[in-house]
mmCIF file of C-alpha atoms and ligand atoms in Angstrom:
data_model
loop_
_atom_site.group_PDB
_atom_site.id
_atom_site.type_symbol
_atom_site.label_atom_id
_atom_site.label_comp_id
_atom_site.label_asym_id
_atom_site.label_seq_id
_atom_site.Cartn_x
_atom_site.Cartn_y
_atom_site.Cartn_z
ATOM 1 C CA MET A 1 65.403 70.511 104.024
ATOM 2 C CA ARG A 2 63.536 73.645 104.307
ATOM 3 C CA PRO A 3 65.275 76.950 104.143
ATOM 4 C CA ASN A 4 63.631 78.628 107.033
ATOM 5 C CA ALA A 5 61.794 77.989 110.286
ATOM 6 C CA VAL A 6 58.438 76.522 109.819
ATOM 7 C CA LEU A 7 55.495 75.306 111.821
ATOM 8 C CA GLU A 8 54.286 72.021 110.342
ATOM 9 C CA VAL A 9 50.663 71.096 111.108
ATOM 10 C CA ASP A 10 49.931 67.274 111.037
ATOM 11 C CA LEU A 11 46.283 67.237 110.114
ATOM 12 C CA ALA A 12 45.916 63.475 110.321
ATOM 13 C CA ALA A 13 47.197 63.711 113.972
ATOM 14 C CA LEU A 14 44.615 66.442 114.540
ATOM 15 C CA ALA A 15 41.855 64.149 113.317
ATOM 16 C CA ARG A 16 43.123 61.303 115.440
ATOM 17 C CA ASN A 17 43.091 63.498 118.574
ATOM 18 C CA PHE A 18 39.522 64.761 117.710
ATOM 19 C CA HIS A 19 38.146 61.173 117.607
ATOM 20 C CA ALA A 20 40.199 60.038 120.599
ATOM 21 C CA LEU A 21 38.758 62.877 122.722
ATOM 22 C CA SER A 22 35.232 62.176 121.669
ATOM 23 C CA VAL A 23 35.715 58.450 122.717
ATOM 24 C CA ILE A 24 37.219 59.422 125.983
ATOM 25 C CA ALA A 25 34.487 61.942 126.810
ATOM 26 C CA GLY A 26 31.690 59.731 125.324
ATOM 27 C CA ALA A 27 30.307 63.013 123.954
ATOM 28 C CA PRO A 28 30.729 65.133 120.747
ATOM 29 C CA VAL A 29 33.769 67.398 120.551
ATOM 30 C CA HIS A 30 32.994 71.052 119.689
ATOM 31 C CA PRO A 31 36.503 72.198 118.938
ATOM 32 C CA VAL A 32 37.974 75.433 120.395
ATOM 33 C CA VAL A 33 39.861 77.150 117.562
ATOM 34 C CA LYS A 34 40.457 80.588 119.219
ATOM 35 C CA ALA A 35 43.688 82.433 118.658
ATOM 36 C CA ASP A 36 44.001 80.970 115.181
ATOM 37 C CA ALA A 37 43.620 77.381 116.520
ATOM 38 C CA TYR A 38 46.257 78.096 119.154
ATOM 39 C CA GLY A 39 48.613 79.379 116.471
ATOM 40 C CA LEU A 40 48.265 76.491 114.027
ATOM 41 C CA GLY A 41 45.876 78.273 111.672
ATOM 42 C CA ALA A 42 42.165 78.159 112.269
ATOM 43 C CA GLY A 43 41.129 77.962 108.645
ATOM 44 C CA PRO A 44 42.810 74.660 107.690
ATOM 45 C CA VAL A 45 42.275 73.216 111.285
ATOM 46 C CA ALA A 46 38.555 73.830 111.237
ATOM 47 C CA GLN A 47 38.147 72.651 107.768
ATOM 48 C CA ARG A 48 39.756 69.222 108.621
ATOM 49 C CA LEU A 49 37.668 69.073 111.844
ATOM 50 C CA LEU A 50 34.572 69.910 109.876
ATOM 51 C CA SER A 51 35.279 67.029 107.455
ATOM 52 C CA GLU A 52 35.808 64.725 110.538
ATOM 53 C CA GLY A 53 32.357 65.563 111.747
ATOM 54 C CA ALA A 54 32.639 68.638 114.036
ATOM 55 C CA ARG A 55 29.339 70.498 114.071
ATOM 56 C CA ALA A 56 30.158 73.546 116.229
ATOM 57 C CA PHE A 57 33.290 75.617 116.996
ATOM 58 C CA PHE A 58 34.196 78.117 119.684
ATOM 59 C CA ILE A 59 36.377 81.214 119.167
ATOM 60 C CA ALA A 60 36.978 84.180 121.352
ATOM 61 C CA ARG A 61 36.653 87.243 119.177
ATOM 62 C CA ALA A 62 34.145 88.304 116.656
ATOM 63 C CA ALA A 63 36.814 89.043 114.062
ATOM 64 C CA GLU A 64 38.146 85.528 114.518
ATOM 65 C CA GLY A 65 34.626 84.238 113.926
ATOM 66 C CA GLU A 66 34.270 86.175 110.735
ATOM 67 C CA ARG A 67 37.344 84.602 109.286
ATOM 68 C CA LEU A 68 36.298 81.230 110.474
ATOM 69 C CA ARG A 69 32.904 81.519 108.902
ATOM 70 C CA ALA A 70 34.547 82.247 105.690
ATOM 71 C CA ALA A 71 36.604 79.263 105.988
ATOM 72 C CA VAL A 72 33.996 76.674 106.994
ATOM 73 C CA GLY A 73 30.926 77.905 105.311
ATOM 74 C CA PRO A 74 27.333 78.192 106.696
ATOM 75 C CA ALA A 75 26.790 74.770 108.214
ATOM 76 C CA PRO A 76 28.599 74.654 111.672
ATOM 77 C CA ASP A 77 27.632 76.749 114.634
ATOM 78 C CA ILE A 78 30.248 79.250 115.714
ATOM 79 C CA TYR A 79 30.133 80.481 119.316
ATOM 80 C CA VAL A 80 31.943 83.586 120.386
ATOM 81 C CA LEU A 81 33.344 83.219 123.925
ATOM 82 C CA ASP A 82 33.943 87.016 124.497
ATOM 83 C CA GLY A 83 30.197 87.380 124.454
ATOM 84 C CA CYS A 84 28.631 90.314 122.644
ATOM 85 C CA VAL A 85 30.845 93.286 123.114
ATOM 86 C CA PRO A 86 28.765 96.393 122.801
ATOM 87 C CA GLY A 87 28.485 97.525 119.214
ATOM 88 C CA THR A 88 29.285 94.132 117.604
ATOM 89 C CA GLU A 89 25.693 92.806 117.497
ATOM 90 C CA ALA A 90 25.154 93.615 113.906
ATOM 91 C CA ALA A 91 28.540 92.196 112.782
ATOM 92 C CA LEU A 92 27.806 88.951 114.723
ATOM 93 C CA LYS A 93 24.473 88.559 113.016
ATOM 94 C CA THR A 94 25.859 89.230 109.547
ATOM 95 C CA ALA A 95 28.488 86.574 109.981
ATOM 96 C CA ALA A 96 26.041 84.157 111.662
ATOM 97 C CA LEU A 97 28.094 84.083 114.869
ATOM 98 C CA TRP A 98 26.423 83.144 118.131
ATOM 99 C CA PRO A 99 27.571 85.085 121.167
ATOM 100 C CA VAL A 100 27.988 83.364 124.479
ATOM 101 C CA LEU A 101 26.234 86.094 126.643
ATOM 102 C CA ASN A 102 27.888 86.470 130.122
ATOM 103 C CA GLN A 103 25.963 89.060 132.078
ATOM 104 C CA PRO A 104 22.386 90.520 132.472
ATOM 105 C CA ALA A 105 23.133 93.822 130.642
ATOM 106 C CA GLN A 106 24.612 91.950 127.631
ATOM 107 C CA LEU A 107 21.444 89.760 127.386
ATOM 108 C CA ALA A 108 19.435 92.914 127.483
ATOM 109 C CA ALA A 109 21.512 94.587 124.710
ATOM 110 C CA TRP A 110 21.307 91.515 122.593
ATOM 111 C CA ARG A 111 17.564 91.386 122.987
ATOM 112 C CA ALA A 112 17.344 95.131 122.253
ATOM 113 C CA ALA A 113 19.301 94.457 119.020
ATOM 114 C CA GLY A 114 16.746 92.004 118.010
ATOM 115 C CA GLY A 115 18.003 88.793 119.796
ATOM 116 C CA GLY A 116 18.671 85.580 117.951
ATOM 117 C CA LYS A 117 20.582 82.361 118.449
ATOM 118 C CA CYS A 118 23.049 82.637 121.359
ATOM 119 C CA GLY A 119 24.554 80.834 124.343
ATOM 120 C CA ILE A 120 24.916 81.826 128.028
ATOM 121 C CA GLN A 121 27.932 81.162 130.222
ATOM 122 C CA ILE A 122 27.480 80.519 133.949
ATOM 123 C CA ASP A 123 30.299 81.331 136.240
ATOM 124 C CA THR A 124 30.487 78.410 138.666
ATOM 125 C CA GLY A 125 33.521 79.676 140.563
ATOM 126 C CA MET A 126 36.298 80.845 138.259
ATOM 127 C CA ASN A 127 35.155 84.555 138.477
ATOM 128 C CA ARG A 128 36.177 85.297 134.978
ATOM 129 C CA LEU A 129 33.231 85.395 132.624
ATOM 130 C CA GLY A 130 29.585 84.486 133.083
ATOM 131 C CA PHE A 131 26.389 84.932 134.984
ATOM 132 C CA ARG A 132 26.551 84.146 138.633
ATOM 133 C CA PRO A 133 24.205 81.208 139.149
ATOM 134 C CA GLU A 134 21.703 83.520 141.078
ATOM 135 C CA ASP A 135 21.633 86.056 138.186
ATOM 136 C CA ALA A 136 21.153 83.254 135.399
ATOM 137 C CA PRO A 137 18.182 84.263 133.237
ATOM 138 C CA GLU A 138 14.999 82.432 132.692
ATOM 139 C CA ALA A 139 15.010 80.232 129.539
ATOM 140 C CA PHE A 140 14.293 82.345 126.519
ATOM 141 C CA PRO A 141 13.862 81.991 122.760
ATOM 142 C CA GLY A 142 17.103 81.721 120.871
ATOM 143 C CA LEU A 143 19.023 80.188 123.788
ATOM 144 C CA ALA A 144 20.925 77.284 122.193
ATOM 145 C CA LEU A 145 23.722 76.645 124.709
ATOM 146 C CA VAL A 146 24.514 76.797 128.332
ATOM 147 C CA MET A 147 28.083 76.432 129.320
ATOM 148 C CA SER A 148 30.587 76.915 132.176
ATOM 149 C CA HIS A 149 34.344 76.611 132.557
ATOM 150 C CA LEU A 150 36.636 74.739 134.936
ATOM 151 C CA ALA A 151 39.299 76.671 136.768
ATOM 152 C CA CYS A 152 41.446 73.621 137.710
ATOM 153 C CA ALA A 153 40.738 71.025 135.105
ATOM 154 C CA ASP A 154 44.476 70.192 134.843
ATOM 155 C CA ALA A 155 44.400 69.015 138.505
ATOM 156 C CA PRO A 156 42.226 66.057 138.656
ATOM 157 C CA ASP A 157 42.462 65.904 142.574
ATOM 158 C CA GLU A 158 41.343 69.487 143.039
ATOM 159 C CA PRO A 159 37.929 69.349 144.846
ATOM 160 C CA MET A 160 36.798 72.607 143.109
ATOM 161 C CA ASN A 161 36.313 70.543 139.899
ATOM 162 C CA ARG A 162 33.461 68.524 141.523
ATOM 163 C CA ARG A 163 31.954 71.642 143.131
ATOM 164 C CA GLN A 164 31.936 73.462 139.816
ATOM 165 C CA ARG A 165 30.454 70.512 137.998
ATOM 166 C CA ASP A 166 27.632 70.194 140.449
ATOM 167 C CA ALA A 167 26.842 73.837 140.537
ATOM 168 C CA PHE A 168 26.687 73.717 136.672
ATOM 169 C CA ALA A 169 24.538 70.695 136.631
ATOM 170 C CA ALA A 170 22.035 72.461 138.974
ATOM 171 C CA VAL A 171 21.848 75.671 136.791
ATOM 172 C CA ALA A 172 21.700 73.752 133.487
ATOM 173 C CA ALA A 173 18.681 71.866 134.660
ATOM 174 C CA ARG A 174 16.744 75.161 134.356
ATOM 175 C CA TYR A 175 17.171 74.948 130.664
ATOM 176 C CA PRO A 176 15.747 71.570 129.426
ATOM 177 C CA GLY A 177 16.575 70.746 125.915
ATOM 178 C CA THR A 178 19.390 73.338 125.633
ATOM 179 C CA LEU A 179 22.934 72.050 124.780
ATOM 180 C CA ARG A 180 25.011 71.719 127.872
ATOM 181 C CA SER A 181 28.815 72.150 127.557
ATOM 182 C CA PHE A 182 31.265 72.177 130.491
ATOM 183 C CA ALA A 183 34.497 70.357 129.875
ATOM 184 C CA ASN A 184 37.711 71.775 128.280
ATOM 185 C CA SER A 185 40.666 69.474 127.512
ATOM 186 C CA GLY A 186 41.354 68.694 131.180
ATOM 187 C CA GLY A 187 37.605 68.242 131.815
ATOM 188 C CA VAL A 188 37.380 65.534 129.105
ATOM 189 C CA PHE A 189 39.595 63.370 131.245
ATOM 190 C CA LEU A 190 37.843 63.939 134.545
ATOM 191 C CA GLY A 191 35.155 61.325 133.940
ATOM 192 C CA PRO A 192 31.922 60.832 132.156
ATOM 193 C CA ASP A 193 29.772 63.050 134.437
ATOM 194 C CA PHE A 194 31.869 66.022 133.418
ATOM 195 C CA ALA A 195 31.140 65.636 129.665
ATOM 196 C CA PHE A 196 27.446 66.711 129.537
ATOM 197 C CA ASP A 197 26.258 67.064 125.850
ATOM 198 C CA ALA A 198 29.342 68.331 124.113
ATOM 199 C CA VAL A 199 32.994 68.918 125.260
ATOM 200 C CA ARG A 200 35.087 71.896 124.326
ATOM 201 C CA PRO A 201 38.824 70.882 124.188
ATOM 202 C CA GLY A 202 41.438 73.104 122.666
ATOM 203 C CA ILE A 203 45.006 72.298 123.653
ATOM 204 C CA SER A 204 44.467 68.417 123.662
ATOM 205 C CA LEU A 205 43.115 68.541 120.094
ATOM 206 C CA TYR A 206 46.622 69.977 119.217
ATOM 207 C CA GLY A 207 48.431 67.336 121.365
ATOM 208 C CA GLY A 208 48.899 69.133 124.684
ATOM 209 C CA GLY A 209 48.275 66.726 127.606
ATOM 210 C CA PRO A 210 45.357 67.481 129.924
ATOM 211 C CA GLU A 211 47.731 67.758 132.830
ATOM 212 C CA GLY A 212 50.395 69.821 131.306
ATOM 213 C CA ARG A 213 52.578 66.905 130.348
ATOM 214 C CA PRO A 214 52.513 64.635 127.297
ATOM 215 C CA ASP A 215 49.689 62.066 127.235
ATOM 216 C CA PRO A 216 50.125 58.839 125.346
ATOM 217 C CA ARG A 217 46.571 59.051 124.043
ATOM 218 C CA LEU A 218 47.297 62.237 122.119
ATOM 219 C CA ALA A 219 49.602 62.842 119.121
ATOM 220 C CA ALA A 220 51.664 65.947 118.567
ATOM 221 C CA VAL A 221 49.981 68.159 115.895
ATOM 222 C CA GLY A 222 52.355 71.160 115.577
ATOM 223 C CA ALA A 223 56.053 70.732 114.872
ATOM 224 C CA PHE A 224 58.143 73.842 115.160
ATOM 225 C CA ARG A 225 61.357 73.226 113.072
ATOM 226 C CA ALA A 226 64.225 75.374 111.989
ATOM 227 C CA PRO A 227 67.437 74.579 109.952
ATOM 228 C CA VAL A 228 70.993 74.361 111.158
ATOM 229 C CA LEU A 229 72.652 77.375 109.689
ATOM 230 C CA GLN A 230 76.253 76.669 110.761
ATOM 231 C CA VAL A 231 78.159 74.106 112.749
ATOM 232 C CA ARG A 232 81.252 75.182 114.704
ATOM 233 C CA GLU A 233 83.776 73.911 117.140
ATOM 234 C CA VAL A 234 84.064 76.033 120.201
ATOM 235 C CA PRO A 235 87.205 75.713 122.258
ATOM 236 C CA ALA A 236 87.243 75.420 126.023
ATOM 237 C CA GLY A 237 87.019 78.802 127.779
ATOM 238 C CA GLU A 238 85.080 80.629 124.929
ATOM 239 C CA SER A 239 81.610 81.839 125.189
ATOM 240 C CA VAL A 240 78.479 81.379 123.020
ATOM 241 C CA GLY A 241 75.980 84.158 122.137
ATOM 242 C CA TYR A 242 75.059 87.480 123.737
ATOM 243 C CA SER A 243 76.396 88.516 127.144
ATOM 244 C CA ARG A 244 78.634 85.389 127.249
ATOM 245 C CA GLY A 245 75.438 83.581 128.277
ATOM 246 C CA PHE A 246 77.133 80.238 127.988
ATOM 247 C CA ILE A 247 80.857 79.464 128.578
ATOM 248 C CA ALA A 248 82.296 76.198 127.246
ATOM 249 C CA GLU A 249 84.131 74.421 129.955
ATOM 250 C CA ARG A 250 85.376 71.894 127.515
ATOM 251 C CA PRO A 251 85.743 71.842 123.699
ATOM 252 C CA MET A 252 82.319 71.390 122.097
ATOM 253 C CA ARG A 253 80.454 71.381 118.840
ATOM 254 C CA VAL A 254 77.787 73.891 118.576
ATOM 255 C CA ALA A 255 75.034 74.280 115.937
ATOM 256 C CA THR A 256 73.480 77.653 115.233
ATOM 257 C CA VAL A 257 69.749 77.103 114.475
ATOM 258 C CA GLY A 258 67.838 79.622 112.419
ATOM 259 C CA ALA A 259 64.908 80.393 114.896
ATOM 260 C CA GLY A 260 64.850 83.020 117.690
ATOM 261 C CA TYR A 261 62.542 85.021 119.706
ATOM 262 C CA ALA A 262 61.191 86.839 116.672
ATOM 263 C CA ASP A 263 59.958 83.398 115.442
ATOM 264 C CA GLY A 264 58.495 82.464 118.816
ATOM 265 C CA VAL A 265 61.458 80.789 120.574
ATOM 266 C CA LEU A 266 60.882 82.588 123.828
ATOM 267 C CA ARG A 267 64.033 83.666 125.558
ATOM 268 C CA SER A 268 62.772 81.655 128.498
ATOM 269 C CA TYR A 269 63.366 78.483 126.439
ATOM 270 C CA GLY A 270 66.978 78.599 127.784
ATOM 271 C CA PRO A 271 68.850 77.454 129.782
ATOM 272 C CA ARG A 272 66.758 74.263 130.306
ATOM 273 C CA GLY A 273 65.314 74.118 126.900
ATOM 274 C CA GLN A 274 66.193 71.130 124.646
ATOM 275 C CA VAL A 275 65.994 70.794 120.931
ATOM 276 C CA ALA A 276 65.734 67.630 118.972
ATOM 277 C CA LEU A 277 68.221 67.158 116.269
ATOM 278 C CA ASN A 278 68.484 63.970 114.223
ATOM 279 C CA GLY A 279 66.402 62.131 116.832
ATOM 280 C CA GLU A 280 68.366 63.267 119.796
ATOM 281 C CA LEU A 281 67.549 65.825 122.423
ATOM 282 C CA ARG A 282 70.295 68.443 122.815
ATOM 283 C CA PRO A 283 70.469 71.404 125.149
ATOM 284 C CA LEU A 284 70.051 75.037 124.168
ATOM 285 C CA LEU A 285 73.150 77.120 125.056
ATOM 286 C CA GLY A 286 73.175 80.714 126.331
ATOM 287 C CA ARG A 287 70.829 83.423 125.245
ATOM 288 C CA VAL A 288 68.066 83.064 122.453
ATOM 289 C CA SER A 289 68.713 85.820 119.901
ATOM 290 C CA MET A 290 66.166 87.419 117.677
ATOM 291 C CA ASP A 291 66.836 85.106 114.707
ATOM 292 C CA VAL A 292 68.988 82.200 115.986
ATOM 293 C CA CYS A 293 69.680 80.068 118.905
ATOM 294 C CA ALA A 294 72.643 77.787 119.726
ATOM 295 C CA VAL A 295 72.508 74.015 120.452
ATOM 296 C CA GLU A 296 75.253 71.688 121.686
ATOM 297 C CA VAL A 297 75.790 68.977 119.136
ATOM 298 C CA THR A 298 79.023 67.428 120.484
ATOM 299 C CA GLY A 299 79.332 63.835 119.104
ATOM 300 C CA LEU A 300 76.230 64.146 116.858
ATOM 301 C CA ASP A 301 76.402 63.758 113.097
ATOM 302 C CA VAL A 302 74.843 67.078 112.053
ATOM 303 C CA ALA A 303 75.127 69.106 108.964
ATOM 304 C CA VAL A 304 74.071 72.572 107.693
ATOM 305 C CA GLY A 305 70.479 72.267 106.610
ATOM 306 C CA ASP A 306 69.423 69.622 109.069
ATOM 307 C CA MET A 307 66.086 70.470 110.744
ATOM 308 C CA ALA A 308 66.106 70.990 114.523
ATOM 309 C CA GLU A 309 62.717 70.560 116.269
ATOM 310 C CA LEU A 310 61.778 73.218 118.911
ATOM 311 C CA PHE A 311 58.661 71.254 119.728
ATOM 312 C CA GLY A 312 56.868 68.438 118.049
ATOM 313 C CA PRO A 313 56.682 64.741 118.037
ATOM 314 C CA VAL A 314 60.132 64.249 119.659
ATOM 315 C CA ARG A 315 60.440 67.261 121.918
ATOM 316 C CA ARG A 316 56.913 67.409 123.111
ATOM 317 C CA ILE A 317 55.472 70.844 123.619
ATOM 318 C CA ASP A 318 54.473 70.216 127.252
ATOM 319 C CA ASP A 319 58.043 69.341 128.061
ATOM 320 C CA GLN A 320 59.458 72.330 126.296
ATOM 321 C CA ALA A 321 56.918 74.524 128.040
ATOM 322 C CA ALA A 322 57.761 73.139 131.487
ATOM 323 C CA ALA A 323 61.510 73.845 130.730
ATOM 324 C CA ALA A 324 60.624 77.374 129.824
ATOM 325 C CA GLY A 325 58.454 77.773 132.979
ATOM 326 C CA THR A 326 55.248 78.156 130.958
ATOM 327 C CA ILE A 327 52.515 76.106 129.500
ATOM 328 C CA ALA A 328 51.908 74.555 126.074
ATOM 329 C CA TYR A 329 49.253 77.095 125.177
ATOM 330 C CA GLU A 330 51.682 79.917 125.462
ATOM 331 C CA LEU A 331 54.472 78.179 123.668
ATOM 332 C CA GLN A 332 52.242 77.321 120.655
ATOM 333 C CA THR A 333 50.459 80.729 120.418
ATOM 334 C CA SER A 334 53.900 82.452 120.543
ATOM 335 C CA VAL A 335 55.036 81.184 117.143
ATOM 336 C CA THR A 336 55.088 84.356 115.214
ATOM 337 C CA ALA A 337 53.616 85.365 111.833
ATOM 338 C CA ARG A 338 57.274 85.134 110.266
ATOM 339 C CA VAL A 339 56.927 81.412 110.487
ATOM 340 C CA PRO A 340 54.972 79.873 107.727
ATOM 341 C CA ARG A 341 52.388 77.235 108.538
ATOM 342 C CA VAL A 342 52.622 74.127 106.398
ATOM 343 C CA TYR A 343 49.834 71.567 106.384
ATOM 344 C CA LEU A 344 50.776 67.858 106.081
HETATM 345 C C1 PLP B 401 40.005 78.282 125.838
HETATM 346 C C2 PLP B 401 38.818 77.729 126.372
HETATM 347 C C3 PLP B 401 38.504 76.365 126.258
HETATM 348 C C4 PLP B 401 39.553 75.309 125.772
HETATM 349 O O1 PLP B 401 40.524 75.076 126.843
HETATM 350 P P1 PLP B 401 41.612 74.055 126.690
HETATM 351 O O2 PLP B 401 42.188 73.989 128.058
HETATM 352 O O3 PLP B 401 42.499 74.469 125.757
HETATM 353 O O4 PLP B 401 40.929 72.841 126.262
HETATM 354 C C5 PLP B 401 37.331 75.919 126.596
HETATM 355 N N1 PLP B 401 36.337 76.726 127.111
HETATM 356 C C6 PLP B 401 36.612 78.105 127.284
HETATM 357 C C7 PLP B 401 35.503 78.893 127.891
HETATM 358 C C8 PLP B 401 37.816 78.593 126.970
HETATM 359 O O5 PLP B 401 38.094 79.880 127.182
#
């Protein structure tokens, strides 16, 4: 038993997912470890992936890159997806971080600051970040990567996927010899012609399915667990939690579990949320509080100190996210700093 809520990170499962994704794509995996490896801890995650053979990483912010560089040393490439925010040129170079430039003015500023190794992002239709194809620069010294990003990779039948892929292939052909990267997690599963030279999965490394539901080829990596603090018998007619959010229509046994929204159990987990306890899925009851939530355990052999699983190998994160009306990415990145990360 652990005394408090914990986010366990199964690094062996991470390694299995890393190799599985590379086999499925038929291309090297350059892991996306932004947002602290989607909440799991970028340092230990990247160190394990490095020892499994990863040669390049993607993060979003320069500050994330500085911490990552300290964790993984000088060998791997680290690309910054935000690009080169004005004024960060020197910090990027000091930490040996390569910006993914996304507009003509940024390329000009990068050059004015002395240039150096970098990537460019091409916007093939998402209208988020990147050069429009007609604005894409001529090949230039230091250019090491050309990439684009899918808008609908979690929907394999969406025709936009193919249109984006073809647009990317056309632009990338202008940069012979430059590493081409296109596919995120969903893109890895769209077929070999989406893989190009290296794929950039994030969520599927951590066990999230490419289509927002669990995929048997991927193992759960994060397990968000919290202890049962008290078990009580609630008579028919009484309520549970704030605002009488749940009313017992029959006598029931209720476990109070020590994790709430201040730990990352979003209030939206209820009322369709389920928690795994001693191998069984049981419903959350009523409102999630700051520090605790309530779970029905009628007929279940459960004791104080038993660990409930908010998401993990039994209650898969995609299923919990769907119940909460959101996506695995948000659930995992919502686990707060109060919850220690423990590496298995
Ligand atoms: C976050 C991100 C990824 C990883 O996406 P997943 O869906 O988690 O695999 C890849 N590329 C870019 C540009 C991103 O922003």
